[in-house]
Coordinates of C-alpha atoms and ligand atoms in Angstrom, one line a residue:
X1 CA -14.6 11.8 -19.1
X2 CA -14.2 9.4 -16.1
X3 CA -17.0 9.4 -13.6
X4 CA -17.2 9.0 -9.8
X5 CA -19.1 6.0 -8.3
X6 CA -21.8 7.2 -6.1
X7 CA -24.8 5.4 -4.7
X8 CA -24.0 2.3 -6.7
X9 CA -23.5 3.7 -10.0
X10 CA -21.2 5.8 -12.3
X11 CA -21.9 9.5 -12.2
X12 CA -20.2 12.0 -14.4
X13 CA -18.7 14.7 -12.3
X14 CA -19.8 18.3 -12.7
X15 CA -16.7 20.2 -11.7
X16 CA -14.7 22.4 -14.1
X17 CA -11.7 21.5 -11.9
X18 CA -10.3 18.5 -13.8
X19 CA -7.2 16.3 -14.1
X20 CA -5.7 14.6 -17.1
X21 CA -5.1 10.7 -17.1
X22 CA -2.1 9.8 -19.4
X23 CA -1.1 6.5 -21.0
X24 CA 2.5 6.3 -20.0
X25 CA 3.4 4.2 -22.8
X26 CA 2.5 7.0 -25.3
X27 CA 2.7 10.1 -23.3
X28 CA -0.8 11.0 -24.5
X29 CA -3.8 12.1 -22.5
X30 CA -6.6 9.5 -22.6
X31 CA -9.0 10.7 -20.1
X32 CA -10.3 13.8 -18.6
X33 CA -11.2 13.5 -14.8
X34 CA -13.5 15.9 -13.1
X35 CA -12.7 16.3 -9.4
X36 CA -15.5 16.0 -6.9
X37 CA -17.4 19.1 -6.0
X38 CA -18.5 19.9 -2.4
X39 CA -22.0 18.9 -3.3
X40 CA -21.0 15.6 -4.8
X41 CA -18.9 14.9 -1.8
X42 CA -22.0 15.6 0.5
X43 CA -24.2 13.5 -1.8
X44 CA -21.7 10.6 -1.5
X45 CA -21.5 11.0 2.4
X46 CA -25.3 10.9 2.7
X47 CA -25.5 7.9 0.5
X48 CA -22.7 6.1 2.4
X49 CA -24.3 7.0 5.7
X50 CA -27.7 5.4 4.7
X51 CA -26.1 2.4 3.3
X52 CA -24.0 1.9 6.6
X53 CA -26.9 2.3 8.9
X54 CA -28.5 -0.8 7.4
X55 CA -25.3 -2.6 6.6
X56 CA -24.0 -2.3 10.3
X57 CA -27.1 -4.5 11.1
X58 CA -26.3 -7.2 8.4
X59 CA -25.5 -10.6 9.6
X60 CA -21.9 -11.8 9.5
X61 CA -22.9 -14.5 7.0
X62 CA -24.2 -11.7 4.6
X63 CA -21.0 -9.8 4.8
X64 CA -19.0 -13.1 4.2
X65 CA -21.2 -14.0 1.2
X66 CA -20.7 -10.5 -0.3
X67 CA -16.8 -11.2 -0.1
X68 CA -17.1 -14.7 -1.7
X69 CA -19.2 -13.2 -4.6
X70 CA -16.6 -10.4 -5.0
X71 CA -13.7 -12.7 -5.0
X72 CA -15.4 -14.8 -7.7
X73 CA -15.9 -11.7 -9.9
X74 CA -12.4 -10.5 -9.3
X75 CA -11.0 -13.8 -10.4
X76 CA -13.2 -13.7 -13.5
X77 CA -12.3 -10.1 -14.3
X78 CA -8.6 -10.3 -13.6
X79 CA -7.5 -9.7 -17.2
X80 CA -9.9 -6.7 -17.7
X81 CA -8.5 -5.1 -14.4
X82 CA -5.0 -5.8 -15.5
X83 CA -5.5 -4.2 -18.8
X84 CA -6.7 -1.0 -17.1
X85 CA -3.7 -0.9 -14.8
X86 CA -1.3 -1.5 -17.7
X87 CA -3.0 1.3 -19.8
X88 CA -2.9 4.0 -17.0
X89 CA -0.1 2.9 -14.8
X90 CA 2.3 1.5 -17.4
X91 CA 3.4 -1.7 -15.6
X92 CA 3.3 -5.0 -17.5
X93 CA 0.2 -7.1 -17.9
X94 CA 1.9 -9.9 -15.9
X95 CA 2.9 -7.7 -13.1
X96 CA -0.5 -6.0 -12.9
X97 CA -2.2 -9.5 -12.6
X98 CA 0.2 -10.4 -9.7
X99 CA -0.7 -7.3 -7.9
X100 CA -4.4 -8.0 -8.2
X101 CA -3.8 -11.5 -6.9
X102 CA -2.1 -10.0 -3.9
X103 CA -5.3 -7.9 -3.4
X104 CA -7.7 -10.9 -3.8
X105 CA -5.8 -12.5 -0.9
X106 CA -7.2 -9.9 1.4
X107 CA -10.7 -10.5 -0.1
X108 CA -10.2 -14.2 0.6
X109 CA -9.2 -13.4 4.1
X110 CA -12.4 -11.1 4.5
X111 CA -14.5 -14.1 3.5
X112 CA -13.8 -15.3 7.0
X113 CA -15.7 -12.5 8.5
X114 CA -17.7 -14.7 11.1
X115 CA -14.6 -16.0 12.5
X116 CA -12.5 -12.6 12.3
X117 CA -15.1 -10.8 14.2
X118 CA -15.4 -13.3 17.0
X119 CA -14.6 -11.7 20.3
X120 CA -13.7 -12.8 23.9
X121 CA -16.0 -14.0 26.6
X122 CA -14.9 -14.6 30.3
X123 CA -17.6 -16.3 32.4
X124 CA -17.6 -15.7 36.1
X125 CA -15.3 -12.8 36.4
X126 CA -17.3 -12.2 39.8
X127 CA -20.1 -14.1 41.2
X128 CA -22.8 -14.1 38.6
X129 CA -20.7 -11.6 36.5
X130 CA -19.5 -12.2 32.9
X131 CA -17.3 -10.0 30.9
X132 CA -17.1 -9.9 27.1
X133 CA -15.8 -7.9 24.2
X134 CA -17.6 -6.7 21.0
X135 CA -16.0 -5.5 17.8
X136 CA -18.3 -2.8 16.5
X137 CA -18.2 -0.7 13.3
X138 CA -16.8 2.8 13.2
X139 CA -19.3 4.2 10.5
X140 CA -17.8 5.8 7.2
X141 CA -14.2 5.1 6.5
X142 CA -12.2 6.8 3.9
X143 CA -9.1 5.3 1.9
X144 CA -6.8 7.5 -0.2
X145 CA -4.5 5.6 -2.4
X146 CA -1.3 5.9 -4.5
X147 CA -0.8 5.4 -8.1
X148 CA 1.4 2.5 -8.0
X149 CA -1.0 -0.2 -7.0
X150 CA -4.3 0.9 -8.3
X151 CA -6.2 -2.4 -7.4
X152 CA -4.0 -4.0 -4.7
X153 CA -3.8 -1.3 -2.1
X154 CA -7.7 -0.5 -2.2
X155 CA -8.3 -4.3 -1.8
X156 CA -6.1 -4.2 1.2
X157 CA -8.5 -1.8 2.8
X158 CA -12.1 -1.8 2.0
X159 CA -12.9 -5.6 2.1
X160 CA -11.8 -5.5 5.8
X161 CA -13.7 -2.1 6.4
X162 CA -16.9 -3.5 5.0
X163 CA -17.0 -6.8 7.0
X164 CA -16.6 -4.9 10.1
X165 CA -19.9 -3.2 9.3
X166 CA -18.7 0.2 7.8
X167 CA -19.3 2.1 4.6
X168 CA -16.1 3.2 2.6
X169 CA -15.2 6.0 0.3
X170 CA -12.3 5.4 -1.9
X171 CA -10.3 8.4 -3.4
X172 CA -8.0 6.8 -5.9
X173 CA -4.9 8.4 -7.4
X174 CA -5.9 10.9 -10.0
X175 CA -3.1 9.4 -12.2
X176 CA -4.7 6.1 -12.8
X177 CA -8.3 6.1 -11.5
X178 CA -10.2 3.7 -13.9
X179 CA -9.4 0.5 -11.9
X180 CA -11.1 1.8 -8.8
X181 CA -14.4 2.2 -11.0
X182 CA -14.2 -1.3 -12.3
X183 CA -13.6 -2.6 -8.8
X184 CA -16.7 -0.7 -7.6
X185 CA -18.8 -2.1 -10.5
X186 CA -17.8 -5.7 -9.4
X187 CA -18.5 -5.1 -5.7
X188 CA -22.0 -3.9 -6.8
X189 CA -22.5 -6.9 -9.2
X190 CA -21.6 -9.0 -6.2
X191 CA -24.5 -7.7 -4.3
X192 CA -23.3 -4.7 -2.2
X193 CA -26.1 -2.4 -1.1
X194 CA -26.2 1.0 -2.8
X195 CA -23.9 3.5 -1.3
X196 CA -21.7 1.0 0.7
X197 CA -18.6 1.7 -1.4
X198 CA -18.1 5.1 -3.2
X199 CA -15.3 6.2 -5.5
X200 CA -14.7 10.1 -5.5
X201 CA -12.2 11.3 -8.0
X202 CA -10.0 14.1 -6.9
X203 CA -6.8 15.7 -5.7
X204 CA -5.7 17.4 -2.4
X205 CA -8.8 19.5 -2.3
X206 CA -11.2 16.4 -2.2
X207 CA -8.7 14.6 0.2
X208 CA -8.7 17.6 2.7
X209 CA -12.6 17.9 2.6
X210 CA -12.9 14.1 3.4
X211 CA -10.3 13.8 6.2
X212 CA -11.8 16.8 8.0
X213 CA -15.5 16.0 7.5
X214 CA -17.5 15.2 10.7
X215 CA -19.3 12.2 9.1
X216 CA -15.9 10.3 8.4
X217 CA -14.6 8.2 11.2
X218 CA -11.4 6.6 10.1
X219 CA -8.8 7.4 7.3
X220 CA -6.5 4.9 5.7
X221 CA -3.8 6.6 3.5
X222 CA -0.9 5.2 1.4
X223 CA 1.4 7.3 -0.5
X224 CA 4.5 9.5 0.0
X225 CA 5.8 10.5 3.3
X226 CA 5.2 14.2 2.9
X227 CA 1.5 13.6 2.3
X228 CA 1.2 10.9 4.9
X229 CA 2.4 13.2 7.6
X230 CA -0.2 15.8 6.4
X231 CA -3.0 13.3 6.5
X232 CA -1.9 11.9 9.8
X233 CA -1.8 15.3 11.6
X234 CA -4.8 16.8 10.0
X235 CA -7.3 13.8 10.3
X236 CA -6.1 13.1 13.9
X237 CA -6.7 16.8 14.7
X238 CA -10.2 16.3 13.5
X239 CA -10.6 13.3 15.7
X240 CA -10.4 10.6 13.2
X241 CA -8.7 7.2 13.6
X242 CA -5.8 7.5 11.2
X243 CA -3.1 5.2 9.6
X244 CA -0.9 6.6 6.9
X245 CA 1.8 4.6 5.1
X246 CA 4.6 6.7 3.5
X247 CA 7.8 6.4 1.3
X248 CA 10.6 3.9 1.5
X249 CA 14.2 3.2 0.7
X250 CA 14.5 -0.7 1.2
X251 CA 18.0 -2.2 1.8
X252 CA 19.1 -5.7 0.6
X253 CA 22.2 -7.0 2.6
X254 CA 24.1 -9.6 0.5
X255 CA 26.4 -11.7 2.7
X256 CA 29.6 -13.2 1.4
X257 CA 28.2 -16.6 1.8
X258 CA 24.9 -16.0 -0.2
X259 CA 24.1 -17.8 -3.3
X260 CA 25.1 -15.0 -5.6
X261 CA 23.3 -16.1 -8.8
X262 CA 20.1 -16.4 -6.8
X263 CA 20.7 -13.0 -5.0
X264 CA 21.5 -11.2 -8.3
X265 CA 18.3 -12.6 -10.0
X266 CA 16.2 -11.6 -7.0
X267 CA 17.6 -8.2 -6.9
X268 CA 17.2 -7.6 -10.6
X269 CA 13.4 -8.2 -10.3
X270 CA 13.1 -6.3 -7.0
X271 CA 15.1 -3.2 -8.0
X272 CA 13.6 -2.7 -11.6
X273 CA 10.2 -4.6 -11.6
X274 CA 7.3 -2.2 -12.1
X275 CA 10.2 0.3 -13.2
X276 CA 11.2 0.6 -9.6
X277 CA 7.8 2.1 -8.5
X278 CA 7.1 -0.2 -5.7
X279 CA 7.1 0.8 -2.1
X280 CA 8.8 -2.5 -1.4
X281 CA 11.3 -2.3 -4.3
X282 CA 15.0 -2.8 -3.4
X283 CA 16.8 0.4 -4.5
X284 CA 19.8 -0.2 -2.2
X285 CA 22.3 -3.3 -2.0
X286 CA 24.8 -3.5 0.8
X287 CA 27.8 -5.8 0.5
X288 CA 30.5 -6.7 3.1
X289 CA 33.4 -7.3 0.7
X290 CA 34.8 -5.9 -2.5
X291 CA 34.7 -9.4 -4.0
X292 CA 31.0 -10.0 -3.3
X293 CA 30.1 -6.4 -4.7
X294 CA 32.3 -7.1 -7.9
X295 CA 30.6 -10.5 -8.2
X296 CA 27.1 -9.0 -8.1
X297 CA 28.0 -6.1 -10.5
X298 CA 29.4 -8.8 -13.0
X299 CA 26.0 -10.6 -12.9
X300 CA 23.8 -7.6 -12.6
X301 CA 25.3 -5.3 -15.5
X302 CA 24.6 -7.8 -18.4
X303 CA 21.2 -8.7 -17.1
X304 CA 20.3 -5.1 -16.9
X305 CA 21.3 -4.4 -20.4
X306 CA 19.3 -7.5 -21.6
X307 CA 16.0 -6.0 -20.2
X308 CA 13.6 -5.4 -23.1
X309 CA 11.9 -2.0 -22.5
X310 CA 8.5 -1.2 -24.0
X311 CA 4.8 -0.9 -23.6
X312 CA 3.5 -3.1 -20.6
X313 CA 0.8 -4.6 -23.0
X314 CA 3.7 -6.3 -25.1
X315 CA 4.4 -9.8 -23.9
X316 CA 8.1 -9.3 -24.4
X317 CA 8.3 -6.3 -22.4
X318 CA 10.1 -6.7 -19.0
X319 CA 10.6 -3.0 -18.1
X320 CA 7.6 -0.7 -18.8
X321 CA 7.4 3.1 -18.7
X322 CA 7.4 5.3 -15.6
X323 CA 4.0 6.4 -14.7
X324 CA 4.3 10.2 -15.4
X325 CA 6.8 12.9 -17.0
X326 CA 7.3 14.1 -13.5
X327 CA 8.6 10.7 -12.3
X328 CA 10.8 10.5 -15.4
X329 CA 12.2 14.0 -14.7
X330 CA 12.8 13.0 -11.0
X331 CA 14.8 10.0 -12.2
X332 CA 16.9 12.0 -14.7
X333 CA 17.4 14.5 -12.0
X334 CA 18.8 11.9 -9.5
X335 CA 21.0 10.4 -12.2
X336 CA 22.8 13.8 -12.5
X337 CA 22.9 14.2 -8.7
X338 CA 24.5 10.8 -8.2
X339 CA 27.2 11.5 -10.9
X340 CA 27.8 14.8 -9.4
X341 CA 28.1 13.3 -5.8
X342 CA 30.8 11.0 -7.1
X343 CA 29.1 7.6 -7.3
X344 CA 30.2 5.3 -10.1
X345 CA 27.3 5.0 -12.9
X346 CA 28.1 1.5 -14.1
X347 CA 24.9 1.4 -16.2
X348 CA 23.3 4.6 -17.4
X349 CA 19.6 3.9 -18.1
X350 CA 19.5 7.0 -20.4
X351 CA 21.6 5.2 -23.0
X352 CA 19.3 2.1 -23.1
X353 CA 17.2 1.4 -26.1
X354 CA 13.6 2.5 -25.5
X355 CA 10.7 3.9 -27.4
X356 CA 10.9 7.7 -28.0
X357 CA 7.2 8.5 -27.1
X358 CA 6.1 7.9 -23.5
X359 CA 7.6 8.1 -20.0
X360 CA 10.5 5.5 -20.8
X361 CA 13.9 5.2 -19.5
X362 CA 16.4 2.3 -19.1
X363 CA 17.6 0.8 -15.7
X364 CA 20.6 2.3 -14.1
X365 CA 23.2 0.9 -11.7
X366 CA 25.4 3.0 -9.3
X367 CA 28.4 1.6 -7.5
X368 CA 30.4 3.2 -4.8
X369 CA 27.6 5.0 -3.3
X370 CA 28.0 6.2 0.3
X371 CA 25.3 7.1 3.1
X372 CA 25.8 10.8 2.8
X373 CA 24.6 10.9 -0.9
X374 CA 21.3 12.1 -1.9
X375 CA 20.8 9.2 -4.2
X376 CA 21.0 6.9 -1.2
X377 CA 19.1 9.2 1.4
X378 CA 16.0 10.2 -0.9
X379 CA 13.4 7.9 -2.3
X380 CA 14.0 8.1 -6.2
X381 CA 11.0 5.8 -7.0
X382 CA 12.4 4.7 -10.5
X383 CA 14.7 2.0 -12.0
X384 CA 17.9 3.2 -10.1
X385 CA 19.8 0.6 -8.0
X386 CA 22.6 1.9 -5.7
X387 CA 25.3 -0.5 -4.3
X388 CA 27.2 0.6 -1.0
X389 CA 30.2 -1.4 0.1
X390 CA 30.1 -1.5 3.9
X391 CA 33.2 -2.2 5.8
X392 CA 31.6 -4.8 8.0
X393 CA 28.3 -6.3 9.2
X394 CA 27.7 -3.9 12.2
X395 CA 28.2 -1.0 9.9
X396 CA 25.6 -2.3 7.4
X397 CA 23.1 -2.7 10.4
X398 CA 23.9 0.8 11.5
X399 CA 23.3 2.3 8.0
X400 CA 20.0 0.5 7.8
X401 CA 18.9 1.6 11.3
X402 CA 20.1 5.2 10.7
X403 CA 18.0 5.5 7.5
X404 CA 14.9 7.6 7.9
X405 CA 12.6 5.2 6.2
X406 CA 11.9 1.7 7.6
X407 CA 9.4 -0.1 5.2
X408 CA 11.3 -3.2 4.2
X409 CA 14.7 -4.9 4.3
X410 CA 16.2 -8.2 3.0
X411 CA 19.2 -10.3 3.6
X412 CA 20.7 -13.0 1.4
X413 CA 22.8 -15.5 3.4
X414 CA 23.1 -19.1 4.0
X415 CA 23.6 -18.7 7.8
X416 CA 20.6 -19.1 10.0
X417 CA 22.5 -17.4 12.9
X418 CA 23.1 -14.2 10.8
X419 CA 19.5 -14.3 9.4
X420 CA 18.2 -14.5 12.8
X421 CA 20.4 -11.7 14.2
X422 CA 19.6 -9.4 11.2
X423 CA 15.8 -10.0 11.6
X424 CA 16.0 -9.3 15.2
X425 CA 18.0 -6.1 15.0
X426 CA 17.0 -4.1 11.9
X427 CA 14.6 -1.2 12.7
X428 CA 12.2 -2.1 9.8
X429 CA 8.6 -3.2 9.6
X430 CA 9.0 -6.0 7.1
X431 CA 12.1 -8.4 6.7
X432 CA 12.8 -10.9 4.0
X433 CA 15.4 -13.7 4.6
X434 CA 16.5 -14.9 1.0
X435 CA 13.2 -13.2 -0.1
X436 CA 13.6 -9.8 -1.9
X437 CA 10.2 -8.3 -1.5
X438 CA 8.9 -9.3 1.9
X439 CA 5.2 -8.2 1.4
X440 CA 3.3 -10.1 4.0
X441 CA 0.4 -12.3 2.9
X442 CA -3.1 -11.0 3.3
X443 CA -3.6 -12.8 6.7
X444 CA -0.6 -11.3 8.2
X445 CA -0.2 -7.5 8.5
X446 CA 1.6 -5.0 6.3
X447 CA 3.4 -2.0 7.7
X448 CA 6.7 -0.1 7.9
X449 CA 8.5 1.7 10.7
X450 CA 10.0 5.2 11.2
X451 CA 9.2 7.7 8.5
X452 CA 7.4 4.9 6.5
X453 CA 4.3 4.8 8.6
X454 CA 2.3 7.1 11.0
X455 CA -0.1 5.4 13.3
X456 CA -0.3 2.2 15.4
X457 CA -1.9 -0.4 13.2
X458 CA -0.9 -1.9 9.8
X459 CA -2.9 -2.8 6.7
X460 CA -4.7 -6.1 6.3
X461 CA -4.4 -9.1 8.5
X462 CA -5.4 -8.8 12.2
X463 CA -4.5 -5.2 12.3
X464 CA -6.7 -4.5 9.5
X465 CA -9.7 -5.9 11.6
X466 CA -8.7 -3.8 14.6
X467 CA -8.3 -0.7 12.7
X468 CA -11.8 -0.8 11.1
X469 CA -13.6 -1.8 14.3
X470 CA -13.7 -0.5 17.9
X471 CA -13.8 -2.7 20.9
X472 CA -16.5 -2.4 23.4
X473 CA -16.2 -4.5 26.6
X474 CA -19.3 -5.4 28.6
X475 CA -19.4 -6.6 32.2
X476 CA -22.8 -8.2 32.8
X477 CA -24.5 -9.3 35.9
X478 CA -27.6 -11.3 36.1
X479 CA -28.0 -11.8 39.9
X480 CA -30.1 -14.5 41.4
X481 CA -30.9 -12.4 44.5
X482 CA -31.0 -8.7 45.3
X483 CA -28.4 -6.4 43.8
X484 CA -26.1 -4.8 46.4
X485 CA -24.1 -1.8 44.8
X486 CA -21.5 -0.3 47.0
X487 CA -19.4 2.9 47.0
X488 CA -16.1 1.2 46.5
X489 CA -14.7 0.0 43.2
X490 CA -16.1 -3.5 42.6
X491 CA -13.4 -6.2 43.2
X492 CA -15.4 -9.3 42.5
Ligands
LIG1 P1 1.2 10.7 -3.3 O1 1.5 11.0 -2.0 O2 1.6 11.8 -4.2 O3 -0.3 10.6 -3.6 C1 -1.1 9.5 -2.7 C2 -2.5 9.9 -2.7 O4 -2.7 11.2 -2.0 C3 -3.2 10.3 -4.0 O5 -4.5 9.7 -3.9 C4 -3.2 11.7 -4.2 O6 -4.3 12.3 -4.9 C5 -3.2 12.2 -2.8 N1 -2.5 13.6 -2.5 C6 -1.4 14.0 -3.2 N2 -0.9 15.1 -2.6 C7 -1.7 15.4 -1.7 C8 -1.9 16.5 -0.9 N3 -0.9 17.5 -0.9 N4 -2.8 16.6 0.2 C9 -3.7 15.4 0.2 N5 -3.7 14.4 -0.6 C10 -2.7 14.4 -1.5 O7 1.9 9.4 -3.6 P2 2.1 8.7 -5.1 O8 3.0 9.4 -5.9 O9 0.7 8.4 -5.7 O10 2.6 7.2 -4.7 C11 4.0 7.0 -4.5 C12 4.4 7.1 -3.1 O11 3.5 6.2 -2.4 C13 5.9 6.6 -3.0 O12 6.5 7.5 -2.1 C14 5.8 5.3 -2.4 O13 6.8 4.8 -1.6 C15 4.5 5.3 -1.6 N6 3.9 4.0 -1.4 C16 4.0 3.5 -0.1 C17 3.4 2.3 0.2 C18 3.5 1.9 1.6 O14 2.9 0.8 1.9 N7 4.2 2.3 2.6 C19 2.7 1.6 -0.7 C20 2.6 2.1 -2.0 C21 3.3 3.5 -2.3

């Protein structure tokens, strides 16, 4: 039975409404997960409110020190966190560790709290008048996270929320909730006051209660677009500040002049790493000539067949299982659709060698995919790569720009001119030039465009600080003589 984390400790939930957590490598249920009741939600919010009241008065040095200690403990416990991720998510241990590292980057950024929360000051905007800005806390913030990055995505949220003086309630994915609990243990071991971070287990019911609760001031969501839209609309209509990040279908354009060995190698990892269950995966490759497409297929096909498939805790495994039976069924469904639509299934992942138990499937490669096909339009979220042969560069740009999702895109080329043009013209939030998965570092901002993100501000980096704080601008006058206040707007 997995607990919540309320008021600084693990608390077994009392609800009879429960979820099941699977080990994707065996297909067996390993934990029962009671979802939070209304009473547990209220008690968590009360604890968070009390903690936030004092924490909002803490010094910037105290907040920074908490983050330094947290970072130290995250470094020390990376293996333990990665083991939990592999157990419940399925990805390989090495990949899990890399994702934790990308989360720690944001904790490192948050260690700079005193600098990040500096504001502006203008002396003498009028005679004896100064104007300055303060970045103040919001109160209680909520983060709802997806299954595919159980440590990285929460670590992109709450370190910044906390240094801004807020308390944070994390609702992890019900598919792999254990990592969130260990992260909370570590934050408390680092010295966080009780109630500053809460982990509430649950599904839609718990999410809906949180995003409409009057005590919650801001909501960060990462998950599918369908849910992101619901969160954005509902939480906004309840007066919350909201950022909601959704699904993706990231394109990689390989120009004829690219180093094809390098491009194929990069595409292999970006398409099939984490079994294709990354929001910044590359499930689509565009080429501008048949010779380039053929050369890529020639390199990719044998490399795909050589991928060793197995449990993520086996050192030899490159491709772990999908996270759930539902994800596996979805991949199988789209393989059928692709074949019916007339795409050429060069490598059929159903025929690969993989363990019989668990949610395994091999990597698949479709060629001759066209923009009207559903395997191109929809997010499959599995190890399926589609190659589209565009007639020319302008068409390739138009396809990328017409696609409803706009999370990431990459180009492989040796031409600075083309790379510059591509980066300037694609309607995409994050672009890679000879970089297949352009996830920005922690001190820059992450975020997609179009139906991949709802709300103005991105995750982490400078946008993270802006999202979790509100600006107050003060105009202050300490006159030497008598105040003279007129009826017209002051013009200084
Ligand atoms: P999901 O939308 O099913 O679930 C995400 C979170 O929302 C979970 O905590 C879940 O409990 C909750 N939830 C699910 N249904 C809900 C509902 N109807 N109402 C309220 N809450 C609900 O997503 P997932 O399957 O966990 O994650 C995969 C998806 O997330 C993919 O679409 C992927 O592209 C996307 N993703 C996007 C980014 C990004 O930065 N844009 C990053 C990671 C994952």
